[in-house]
Amino acid sequence: MAKLIIKKYGNPVLRKKAEAVIEINDGIKKLASDMLETMYSAPGIGLAAPQVGISLRLCVIDVDPNKKSPVVAINPEIISGENKITAEEGCLSLPGFYENVKRFEKIAVSYTDLNDEKQKITAQGFFAKVVQHEIDHLDAKLFIDYLPDWKRKSIEKKIKRKKKAGDW
Ligand code: ZN
């Protein structure tokens, strides 16, 4: 396993729609395990492949505080969603920023696992929020895209200042 570098906001890979994973080979398995290691050490609860510079539809999630329930979701898709709620979100690619985002409270998701088996799960609450956030990354979308213009612009301004200071 190896720890990967997490790309921060401003890196073009985060704004590129990721490609479907065609074959679950050793390279994909290694990527998934490296991403889990990177996520745990960040520490974080979700990480999408574009965040480590790989434009593929793969994400890893573990909302278990004991870090014992990793989910590796390949080519994940939201089938349905219900009941919108607002909750605070952050992102490893936007360290230090937390904002309220409105998302489905409950979703049905399909994905392929590392054994090349199709899975269909229901996610609710906190877990559902993370799944939606990570799938957004695969579609080049970031949580700040949901914010009102003025708020997003103020975050972008702060990031610009951080970049200038070499702090980004
Ligand atoms: Zn994120």
Short mmCIF file of N, CA and C and ligand atoms in Angstrom, two decimals:
data_model
loop_
_atom_site.label_atom_id
_atom_site.label_comp_id
_atom_site.label_asym_id
_atom_site.label_seq_id
_atom_site.Cartn_x
_atom_site.Cartn_y
_atom_site.Cartn_z
N MET A 1 0.84 -1.19 0.00
CA MET A 1 0.00 0.00 0.00
C MET A 1 0.88 1.24 0.00
N ALA A 2 0.33 2.27 -0.54
CA ALA A 2 1.07 3.54 -0.59
C ALA A 2 0.11 4.69 -0.40
N LYS A 3 0.61 5.69 0.29
CA LYS A 3 -0.22 6.87 0.49
C LYS A 3 -0.11 7.77 -0.74
N LEU A 4 -1.25 8.24 -1.19
CA LEU A 4 -1.29 9.07 -2.39
C LEU A 4 -1.44 10.54 -2.01
N ILE A 5 -1.12 11.41 -2.96
CA ILE A 5 -1.26 12.85 -2.70
C ILE A 5 -2.67 13.28 -3.07
N ILE A 6 -3.33 13.95 -2.14
CA ILE A 6 -4.69 14.43 -2.39
C ILE A 6 -4.63 15.78 -3.11
N LYS A 7 -5.29 15.82 -4.27
CA LYS A 7 -5.32 17.04 -5.08
C LYS A 7 -6.29 18.04 -4.48
N LYS A 8 -5.86 19.27 -4.41
CA LYS A 8 -6.70 20.30 -3.82
C LYS A 8 -7.45 21.09 -4.89
N TYR A 9 -8.46 21.82 -4.41
CA TYR A 9 -9.27 22.67 -5.27
C TYR A 9 -8.36 23.56 -6.13
N GLY A 10 -8.66 23.60 -7.42
CA GLY A 10 -7.82 24.36 -8.34
C GLY A 10 -7.10 23.42 -9.30
N ASN A 11 -6.95 22.16 -8.87
CA ASN A 11 -6.34 21.17 -9.75
C ASN A 11 -7.38 20.76 -10.81
N PRO A 12 -7.03 20.84 -12.10
CA PRO A 12 -8.03 20.58 -13.15
C PRO A 12 -8.65 19.18 -13.10
N VAL A 13 -7.95 18.22 -12.52
CA VAL A 13 -8.50 16.85 -12.49
C VAL A 13 -9.83 16.79 -11.74
N LEU A 14 -10.02 17.72 -10.80
CA LEU A 14 -11.26 17.74 -10.01
C LEU A 14 -12.45 18.24 -10.83
N ARG A 15 -12.15 18.87 -11.98
CA ARG A 15 -13.21 19.39 -12.83
C ARG A 15 -13.35 18.61 -14.13
N LYS A 16 -12.83 17.37 -14.11
CA LYS A 16 -12.92 16.52 -15.29
C LYS A 16 -13.84 15.35 -14.97
N LYS A 17 -14.82 15.10 -15.84
CA LYS A 17 -15.74 13.99 -15.60
C LYS A 17 -14.96 12.67 -15.72
N ALA A 18 -15.08 11.83 -14.71
CA ALA A 18 -14.28 10.60 -14.68
C ALA A 18 -14.85 9.53 -15.61
N GLU A 19 -13.94 8.69 -16.10
CA GLU A 19 -14.30 7.61 -17.03
C GLU A 19 -14.69 6.36 -16.26
N ALA A 20 -15.57 5.57 -16.86
CA ALA A 20 -15.98 4.31 -16.23
C ALA A 20 -14.79 3.35 -16.13
N VAL A 21 -14.79 2.55 -15.07
CA VAL A 21 -13.78 1.49 -14.94
C VAL A 21 -14.28 0.33 -15.79
N ILE A 22 -13.42 -0.14 -16.71
CA ILE A 22 -13.84 -1.19 -17.64
C ILE A 22 -13.54 -2.57 -17.08
N GLU A 23 -12.39 -2.67 -16.41
CA GLU A 23 -11.97 -4.00 -15.93
C GLU A 23 -11.40 -3.86 -14.53
N ILE A 24 -11.80 -4.78 -13.65
CA ILE A 24 -11.26 -4.72 -12.29
C ILE A 24 -10.01 -5.60 -12.23
N ASN A 25 -8.89 -4.98 -12.54
CA ASN A 25 -7.62 -5.70 -12.59
C ASN A 25 -6.77 -5.35 -11.36
N ASP A 26 -5.52 -5.82 -11.35
CA ASP A 26 -4.64 -5.58 -10.20
C ASP A 26 -4.39 -4.09 -9.97
N GLY A 27 -4.34 -3.34 -11.08
CA GLY A 27 -4.12 -1.90 -10.97
C GLY A 27 -5.26 -1.22 -10.21
N ILE A 28 -6.47 -1.63 -10.50
CA ILE A 28 -7.65 -1.06 -9.83
C ILE A 28 -7.66 -1.48 -8.36
N LYS A 29 -7.31 -2.73 -8.10
CA LYS A 29 -7.28 -3.22 -6.72
C LYS A 29 -6.24 -2.46 -5.90
N LYS A 30 -5.09 -2.21 -6.52
CA LYS A 30 -4.05 -1.47 -5.81
C LYS A 30 -4.49 -0.03 -5.58
N LEU A 31 -5.11 0.57 -6.59
CA LEU A 31 -5.61 1.94 -6.45
C LEU A 31 -6.59 2.02 -5.28
N ALA A 32 -7.51 1.06 -5.21
CA ALA A 32 -8.52 1.07 -4.14
C ALA A 32 -7.84 0.96 -2.77
N SER A 33 -6.86 0.08 -2.66
CA SER A 33 -6.23 -0.09 -1.35
C SER A 33 -5.37 1.13 -0.99
N ASP A 34 -4.71 1.72 -1.98
CA ASP A 34 -3.95 2.95 -1.73
C ASP A 34 -4.89 4.10 -1.34
N MET A 35 -6.04 4.14 -1.98
CA MET A 35 -7.00 5.21 -1.66
C MET A 35 -7.55 5.05 -0.24
N LEU A 36 -7.80 3.82 0.16
CA LEU A 36 -8.28 3.60 1.54
C LEU A 36 -7.22 4.06 2.53
N GLU A 37 -5.98 3.69 2.28
CA GLU A 37 -4.90 4.09 3.18
C GLU A 37 -4.80 5.62 3.24
N THR A 38 -4.89 6.25 2.09
CA THR A 38 -4.80 7.71 2.01
C THR A 38 -5.96 8.36 2.76
N MET A 39 -7.16 7.79 2.57
CA MET A 39 -8.35 8.34 3.24
C MET A 39 -8.24 8.21 4.76
N TYR A 40 -7.85 7.02 5.23
CA TYR A 40 -7.75 6.80 6.68
C TYR A 40 -6.71 7.72 7.31
N SER A 41 -5.60 7.93 6.60
CA SER A 41 -4.53 8.71 7.22
C SER A 41 -4.79 10.21 7.14
N ALA A 42 -5.74 10.61 6.27
CA ALA A 42 -5.98 12.07 6.09
C ALA A 42 -6.30 12.83 7.40
N PRO A 43 -7.24 12.47 8.28
CA PRO A 43 -8.19 11.37 8.13
C PRO A 43 -9.45 11.86 7.42
N GLY A 44 -10.09 10.91 6.72
CA GLY A 44 -11.33 11.26 6.03
C GLY A 44 -12.28 10.07 6.03
N ILE A 45 -13.47 10.31 5.51
CA ILE A 45 -14.50 9.26 5.50
C ILE A 45 -14.90 8.88 4.08
N GLY A 46 -14.34 9.59 3.12
CA GLY A 46 -14.63 9.27 1.73
C GLY A 46 -13.56 9.88 0.83
N LEU A 47 -13.27 9.19 -0.27
CA LEU A 47 -12.28 9.70 -1.21
C LEU A 47 -12.62 9.15 -2.59
N ALA A 48 -12.59 10.04 -3.58
CA ALA A 48 -12.89 9.62 -4.96
C ALA A 48 -11.59 9.66 -5.77
N ALA A 49 -11.48 8.76 -6.75
CA ALA A 49 -10.24 8.63 -7.52
C ALA A 49 -9.74 9.96 -8.12
N PRO A 50 -10.62 10.82 -8.64
CA PRO A 50 -10.10 12.10 -9.17
C PRO A 50 -9.34 12.91 -8.12
N GLN A 51 -9.68 12.71 -6.84
CA GLN A 51 -8.99 13.45 -5.78
C GLN A 51 -7.54 13.03 -5.62
N VAL A 52 -7.19 11.87 -6.16
CA VAL A 52 -5.78 11.49 -6.14
C VAL A 52 -5.21 11.52 -7.56
N GLY A 53 -5.91 12.26 -8.43
CA GLY A 53 -5.38 12.51 -9.77
C GLY A 53 -5.72 11.45 -10.80
N ILE A 54 -6.60 10.50 -10.43
CA ILE A 54 -6.97 9.42 -11.35
C ILE A 54 -8.42 9.62 -11.77
N SER A 55 -8.62 9.89 -13.06
CA SER A 55 -9.96 10.23 -13.53
C SER A 55 -10.77 8.98 -13.88
N LEU A 56 -11.05 8.18 -12.85
CA LEU A 56 -11.83 6.95 -13.03
C LEU A 56 -12.98 6.94 -12.03
N ARG A 57 -14.06 6.22 -12.40
CA ARG A 57 -15.25 6.20 -11.54
C ARG A 57 -15.09 5.15 -10.44
N LEU A 58 -14.38 5.55 -9.42
CA LEU A 58 -14.14 4.69 -8.27
C LEU A 58 -14.06 5.57 -7.03
N CYS A 59 -14.70 5.13 -5.96
CA CYS A 59 -14.55 5.87 -4.71
C CYS A 59 -14.52 4.91 -3.53
N VAL A 60 -13.93 5.37 -2.45
CA VAL A 60 -13.87 4.58 -1.22
C VAL A 60 -14.53 5.39 -0.11
N ILE A 61 -15.23 4.65 0.75
CA ILE A 61 -15.98 5.30 1.83
C ILE A 61 -15.89 4.42 3.07
N ASP A 62 -15.73 5.06 4.22
CA ASP A 62 -15.89 4.33 5.48
C ASP A 62 -16.35 5.33 6.55
N VAL A 63 -17.62 5.22 6.92
CA VAL A 63 -18.15 6.15 7.91
C VAL A 63 -18.12 5.53 9.31
N ASP A 64 -17.54 4.34 9.42
CA ASP A 64 -17.41 3.67 10.71
C ASP A 64 -16.25 4.29 11.49
N PRO A 65 -16.53 4.82 12.70
CA PRO A 65 -15.44 5.45 13.48
C PRO A 65 -14.30 4.47 13.77
N ASN A 66 -14.56 3.18 13.74
CA ASN A 66 -13.51 2.18 13.99
C ASN A 66 -12.77 1.80 12.70
N LYS A 67 -13.12 2.47 11.61
CA LYS A 67 -12.46 2.23 10.31
C LYS A 67 -12.53 0.76 9.90
N LYS A 68 -13.65 0.14 10.17
CA LYS A 68 -13.74 -1.30 9.88
C LYS A 68 -14.80 -1.64 8.85
N SER A 69 -15.37 -0.63 8.21
CA SER A 69 -16.43 -0.91 7.22
C SER A 69 -16.15 -0.23 5.89
N PRO A 70 -14.96 -0.52 5.31
CA PRO A 70 -14.66 0.15 4.04
C PRO A 70 -15.58 -0.32 2.91
N VAL A 71 -16.01 0.63 2.11
CA VAL A 71 -16.78 0.31 0.91
C VAL A 71 -15.97 0.81 -0.28
N VAL A 72 -15.72 -0.07 -1.23
CA VAL A 72 -15.08 0.35 -2.47
C VAL A 72 -16.15 0.28 -3.54
N ALA A 73 -16.52 1.42 -4.09
CA ALA A 73 -17.61 1.47 -5.06
C ALA A 73 -17.06 1.83 -6.43
N ILE A 74 -17.21 0.88 -7.37
CA ILE A 74 -16.73 1.09 -8.73
C ILE A 74 -17.94 1.37 -9.63
N ASN A 75 -17.82 2.38 -10.45
CA ASN A 75 -18.92 2.82 -11.33
C ASN A 75 -20.24 2.98 -10.56
N PRO A 76 -20.22 3.69 -9.43
CA PRO A 76 -21.44 3.81 -8.64
C PRO A 76 -22.48 4.71 -9.32
N GLU A 77 -23.73 4.39 -9.07
CA GLU A 77 -24.83 5.19 -9.64
C GLU A 77 -25.95 5.31 -8.63
N ILE A 78 -26.49 6.50 -8.53
CA ILE A 78 -27.66 6.69 -7.66
C ILE A 78 -28.89 6.33 -8.46
N ILE A 79 -29.63 5.35 -7.95
CA ILE A 79 -30.82 4.87 -8.67
C ILE A 79 -32.02 5.73 -8.29
N SER A 80 -32.12 6.03 -7.01
CA SER A 80 -33.25 6.85 -6.57
C SER A 80 -32.89 7.55 -5.26
N GLY A 81 -33.62 8.59 -4.97
CA GLY A 81 -33.38 9.33 -3.73
C GLY A 81 -34.68 9.87 -3.19
N GLU A 82 -34.72 10.04 -1.88
CA GLU A 82 -35.92 10.63 -1.29
C GLU A 82 -35.58 11.53 -0.11
N ASN A 83 -36.48 12.46 0.14
CA ASN A 83 -36.42 13.30 1.32
C ASN A 83 -35.14 14.13 1.44
N LYS A 84 -35.17 15.35 0.96
CA LYS A 84 -33.97 16.20 1.02
C LYS A 84 -33.74 16.77 2.42
N ILE A 85 -32.49 16.73 2.86
CA ILE A 85 -32.14 17.37 4.13
C ILE A 85 -30.83 18.16 3.96
N THR A 86 -30.64 19.10 4.86
CA THR A 86 -29.44 19.95 4.82
C THR A 86 -28.51 19.54 5.94
N ALA A 87 -27.23 19.35 5.60
CA ALA A 87 -26.24 19.01 6.62
C ALA A 87 -24.88 19.56 6.23
N GLU A 88 -24.02 19.71 7.23
CA GLU A 88 -22.70 20.29 6.99
C GLU A 88 -21.78 19.29 6.29
N GLU A 89 -20.97 19.83 5.39
CA GLU A 89 -20.04 19.00 4.62
C GLU A 89 -18.68 19.64 4.51
N GLY A 90 -17.69 18.79 4.40
CA GLY A 90 -16.34 19.26 4.10
C GLY A 90 -15.78 18.37 3.00
N CYS A 91 -14.54 18.60 2.61
CA CYS A 91 -13.95 17.82 1.52
C CYS A 91 -12.43 17.83 1.69
N LEU A 92 -11.81 16.67 1.47
CA LEU A 92 -10.35 16.60 1.61
C LEU A 92 -9.64 17.46 0.56
N SER A 93 -10.34 17.80 -0.52
CA SER A 93 -9.75 18.66 -1.53
C SER A 93 -9.98 20.14 -1.23
N LEU A 94 -10.76 20.42 -0.19
CA LEU A 94 -11.01 21.80 0.25
C LEU A 94 -10.81 21.88 1.75
N PRO A 95 -9.60 21.58 2.21
CA PRO A 95 -9.38 21.50 3.66
C PRO A 95 -9.69 22.82 4.36
N GLY A 96 -10.39 22.71 5.48
CA GLY A 96 -10.68 23.88 6.29
C GLY A 96 -12.02 24.53 6.00
N PHE A 97 -12.71 24.08 4.96
CA PHE A 97 -14.00 24.70 4.60
C PHE A 97 -15.15 23.72 4.88
N TYR A 98 -16.16 24.23 5.57
CA TYR A 98 -17.34 23.43 5.90
C TYR A 98 -18.58 24.26 5.64
N GLU A 99 -19.52 23.69 4.90
CA GLU A 99 -20.74 24.44 4.57
C GLU A 99 -21.93 23.49 4.54
N ASN A 100 -23.11 24.07 4.71
CA ASN A 100 -24.34 23.27 4.63
C ASN A 100 -24.72 22.99 3.19
N VAL A 101 -25.05 21.74 2.92
CA VAL A 101 -25.46 21.32 1.58
C VAL A 101 -26.74 20.49 1.71
N LYS A 102 -27.64 20.70 0.75
CA LYS A 102 -28.91 19.97 0.76
C LYS A 102 -28.79 18.76 -0.16
N ARG A 103 -29.08 17.59 0.40
CA ARG A 103 -28.99 16.35 -0.39
C ARG A 103 -30.11 15.40 0.02
N PHE A 104 -30.22 14.28 -0.73
CA PHE A 104 -31.19 13.25 -0.34
C PHE A 104 -30.81 12.65 1.01
N GLU A 105 -31.82 12.36 1.80
CA GLU A 105 -31.59 11.75 3.11
C GLU A 105 -31.44 10.24 2.96
N LYS A 106 -32.07 9.70 1.91
CA LYS A 106 -32.03 8.26 1.69
C LYS A 106 -31.88 8.00 0.19
N ILE A 107 -30.95 7.11 -0.16
CA ILE A 107 -30.74 6.82 -1.59
C ILE A 107 -30.57 5.32 -1.82
N ALA A 108 -30.88 4.90 -3.03
CA ALA A 108 -30.55 3.55 -3.47
C ALA A 108 -29.39 3.72 -4.46
N VAL A 109 -28.36 2.92 -4.26
CA VAL A 109 -27.14 3.05 -5.07
C VAL A 109 -26.73 1.70 -5.62
N SER A 110 -26.28 1.68 -6.85
CA SER A 110 -25.71 0.46 -7.40
C SER A 110 -24.24 0.70 -7.70
N TYR A 111 -23.44 -0.32 -7.55
CA TYR A 111 -22.02 -0.22 -7.89
C TYR A 111 -21.45 -1.62 -8.09
N THR A 112 -20.24 -1.68 -8.58
CA THR A 112 -19.55 -2.95 -8.71
C THR A 112 -18.49 -2.99 -7.62
N ASP A 113 -18.34 -4.12 -6.95
CA ASP A 113 -17.31 -4.22 -5.90
C ASP A 113 -16.01 -4.79 -6.48
N LEU A 114 -15.01 -4.93 -5.61
CA LEU A 114 -13.69 -5.37 -6.07
C LEU A 114 -13.69 -6.82 -6.57
N ASN A 115 -14.72 -7.59 -6.19
CA ASN A 115 -14.84 -8.96 -6.69
C ASN A 115 -15.63 -9.02 -7.99
N ASP A 116 -15.86 -7.84 -8.57
CA ASP A 116 -16.60 -7.73 -9.83
C ASP A 116 -18.06 -8.16 -9.67
N GLU A 117 -18.59 -8.00 -8.46
CA GLU A 117 -20.00 -8.33 -8.25
C GLU A 117 -20.81 -7.04 -8.17
N LYS A 118 -21.98 -7.09 -8.78
CA LYS A 118 -22.90 -5.94 -8.74
C LYS A 118 -23.55 -5.87 -7.37
N GLN A 119 -23.52 -4.69 -6.78
CA GLN A 119 -24.15 -4.50 -5.48
C GLN A 119 -25.24 -3.45 -5.61
N LYS A 120 -26.27 -3.62 -4.81
CA LYS A 120 -27.30 -2.58 -4.72
C LYS A 120 -27.59 -2.36 -3.25
N ILE A 121 -27.35 -1.15 -2.80
CA ILE A 121 -27.53 -0.88 -1.37
C ILE A 121 -28.43 0.33 -1.16
N THR A 122 -28.95 0.40 0.06
CA THR A 122 -29.68 1.60 0.47
C THR A 122 -28.80 2.33 1.47
N ALA A 123 -28.63 3.60 1.27
CA ALA A 123 -27.83 4.40 2.21
C ALA A 123 -28.72 5.47 2.80
N GLN A 124 -28.49 5.75 4.07
CA GLN A 124 -29.34 6.72 4.76
C GLN A 124 -28.50 7.64 5.63
N GLY A 125 -29.01 8.84 5.84
CA GLY A 125 -28.37 9.79 6.77
C GLY A 125 -26.96 10.14 6.36
N PHE A 126 -26.06 10.08 7.33
CA PHE A 126 -24.67 10.46 7.15
C PHE A 126 -24.01 9.71 5.99
N PHE A 127 -24.23 8.40 5.96
CA PHE A 127 -23.66 7.55 4.91
C PHE A 127 -24.16 7.99 3.53
N ALA A 128 -25.45 8.29 3.44
CA ALA A 128 -26.04 8.72 2.16
C ALA A 128 -25.41 10.03 1.69
N LYS A 129 -25.14 10.90 2.64
CA LYS A 129 -24.54 12.20 2.31
C LYS A 129 -23.15 11.98 1.71
N VAL A 130 -22.36 11.12 2.34
CA VAL A 130 -20.99 10.87 1.87
C VAL A 130 -21.01 10.22 0.48
N VAL A 131 -21.90 9.27 0.28
CA VAL A 131 -21.99 8.60 -1.02
C VAL A 131 -22.30 9.62 -2.11
N GLN A 132 -23.25 10.51 -1.85
CA GLN A 132 -23.62 11.53 -2.86
C GLN A 132 -22.45 12.48 -3.12
N HIS A 133 -21.74 12.85 -2.07
CA HIS A 133 -20.59 13.74 -2.21
C HIS A 133 -19.51 13.08 -3.09
N GLU A 134 -19.24 11.80 -2.83
CA GLU A 134 -18.18 11.11 -3.59
C GLU A 134 -18.58 10.90 -5.04
N ILE A 135 -19.84 10.54 -5.28
CA ILE A 135 -20.29 10.34 -6.66
C ILE A 135 -20.23 11.68 -7.41
N ASP A 136 -20.52 12.77 -6.73
CA ASP A 136 -20.38 14.09 -7.34
C ASP A 136 -18.96 14.31 -7.87
N HIS A 137 -17.96 13.87 -7.09
CA HIS A 137 -16.56 14.03 -7.53
C HIS A 137 -16.36 13.36 -8.89
N LEU A 138 -17.01 12.21 -9.11
CA LEU A 138 -16.83 11.48 -10.37
C LEU A 138 -17.45 12.27 -11.53
N ASP A 139 -18.39 13.13 -11.20
CA ASP A 139 -19.03 13.97 -12.22
C ASP A 139 -18.46 15.39 -12.20
N ALA A 140 -17.29 15.53 -11.61
CA ALA A 140 -16.55 16.81 -11.59
C ALA A 140 -17.24 17.89 -10.78
N LYS A 141 -18.08 17.45 -9.84
CA LYS A 141 -18.84 18.41 -9.04
C LYS A 141 -18.28 18.46 -7.62
N LEU A 142 -18.25 19.66 -7.06
CA LEU A 142 -17.75 19.84 -5.69
C LEU A 142 -18.85 20.40 -4.81
N PHE A 143 -18.73 20.20 -3.49
CA PHE A 143 -19.84 20.62 -2.63
C PHE A 143 -20.05 22.14 -2.65
N ILE A 144 -19.00 22.88 -2.96
CA ILE A 144 -19.18 24.34 -2.98
C ILE A 144 -20.02 24.80 -4.18
N ASP A 145 -20.22 23.90 -5.15
CA ASP A 145 -21.06 24.24 -6.31
C ASP A 145 -22.52 24.43 -5.89
N TYR A 146 -22.89 23.88 -4.73
CA TYR A 146 -24.27 24.00 -4.26
C TYR A 146 -24.52 25.31 -3.51
N LEU A 147 -23.46 26.03 -3.21
CA LEU A 147 -23.59 27.24 -2.40
C LEU A 147 -24.04 28.42 -3.26
N PRO A 148 -24.64 29.41 -2.61
CA PRO A 148 -24.95 30.64 -3.35
C PRO A 148 -23.65 31.26 -3.88
N ASP A 149 -23.77 31.94 -5.02
CA ASP A 149 -22.61 32.55 -5.68
C ASP A 149 -21.68 33.31 -4.73
N TRP A 150 -22.27 34.17 -3.91
CA TRP A 150 -21.45 35.03 -3.05
C TRP A 150 -20.62 34.22 -2.07
N LYS A 151 -21.20 33.11 -1.61
CA LYS A 151 -20.49 32.31 -0.63
C LYS A 151 -19.34 31.54 -1.30
N ARG A 152 -19.64 31.02 -2.50
CA ARG A 152 -18.61 30.27 -3.22
C ARG A 152 -17.46 31.21 -3.60
N LYS A 153 -17.82 32.41 -4.02
CA LYS A 153 -16.79 33.36 -4.41
C LYS A 153 -15.92 33.76 -3.22
N SER A 154 -16.54 33.87 -2.07
CA SER A 154 -15.76 34.24 -0.90
C SER A 154 -14.78 33.11 -0.52
N ILE A 155 -15.22 31.86 -0.71
CA ILE A 155 -14.31 30.72 -0.46
C ILE A 155 -13.16 30.74 -1.47
N GLU A 156 -13.51 30.98 -2.74
CA GLU A 156 -12.48 31.01 -3.78
C GLU A 156 -11.44 32.10 -3.50
N LYS A 157 -11.92 33.21 -2.98
CA LYS A 157 -11.03 34.32 -2.64
C LYS A 157 -10.07 33.90 -1.53
N LYS A 158 -10.62 33.24 -0.52
CA LYS A 158 -9.78 32.78 0.60
C LYS A 158 -8.73 31.78 0.11
N ILE A 159 -9.13 30.91 -0.82
CA ILE A 159 -8.20 29.91 -1.35
C ILE A 159 -7.08 30.61 -2.13
N LYS A 160 -7.46 31.62 -2.90
CA LYS A 160 -6.47 32.38 -3.67
C LYS A 160 -5.43 32.96 -2.73
N ARG A 161 -5.92 33.49 -1.60
CA ARG A 161 -5.01 34.08 -0.62
C ARG A 161 -4.09 33.00 -0.03
N LYS A 162 -4.68 31.84 0.25
CA LYS A 162 -3.88 30.73 0.80
C LYS A 162 -2.80 30.30 -0.20
N LYS A 163 -3.21 30.24 -1.50
CA LYS A 163 -2.26 29.84 -2.54
C LYS A 163 -1.08 30.80 -2.58
N LYS A 164 -1.39 32.09 -2.51
CA LYS A 164 -0.35 33.11 -2.53
C LYS A 164 0.62 32.94 -1.38
N ALA A 165 0.05 32.55 -0.23
CA ALA A 165 0.86 32.38 0.96
C ALA A 165 1.57 31.02 0.97
N GLY A 166 1.35 30.24 -0.10
CA GLY A 166 1.98 28.91 -0.17
C GLY A 166 1.35 27.92 0.78
N ASP A 167 0.11 28.21 1.15
CA ASP A 167 -0.58 27.41 2.15
C ASP A 167 -1.72 26.60 1.50
N TRP A 168 -1.54 26.14 0.27
CA TRP A 168 -2.59 25.39 -0.40
C TRP A 168 -1.99 24.35 -1.34
ZN ZN B 1 -14.80 15.72 -1.50
#
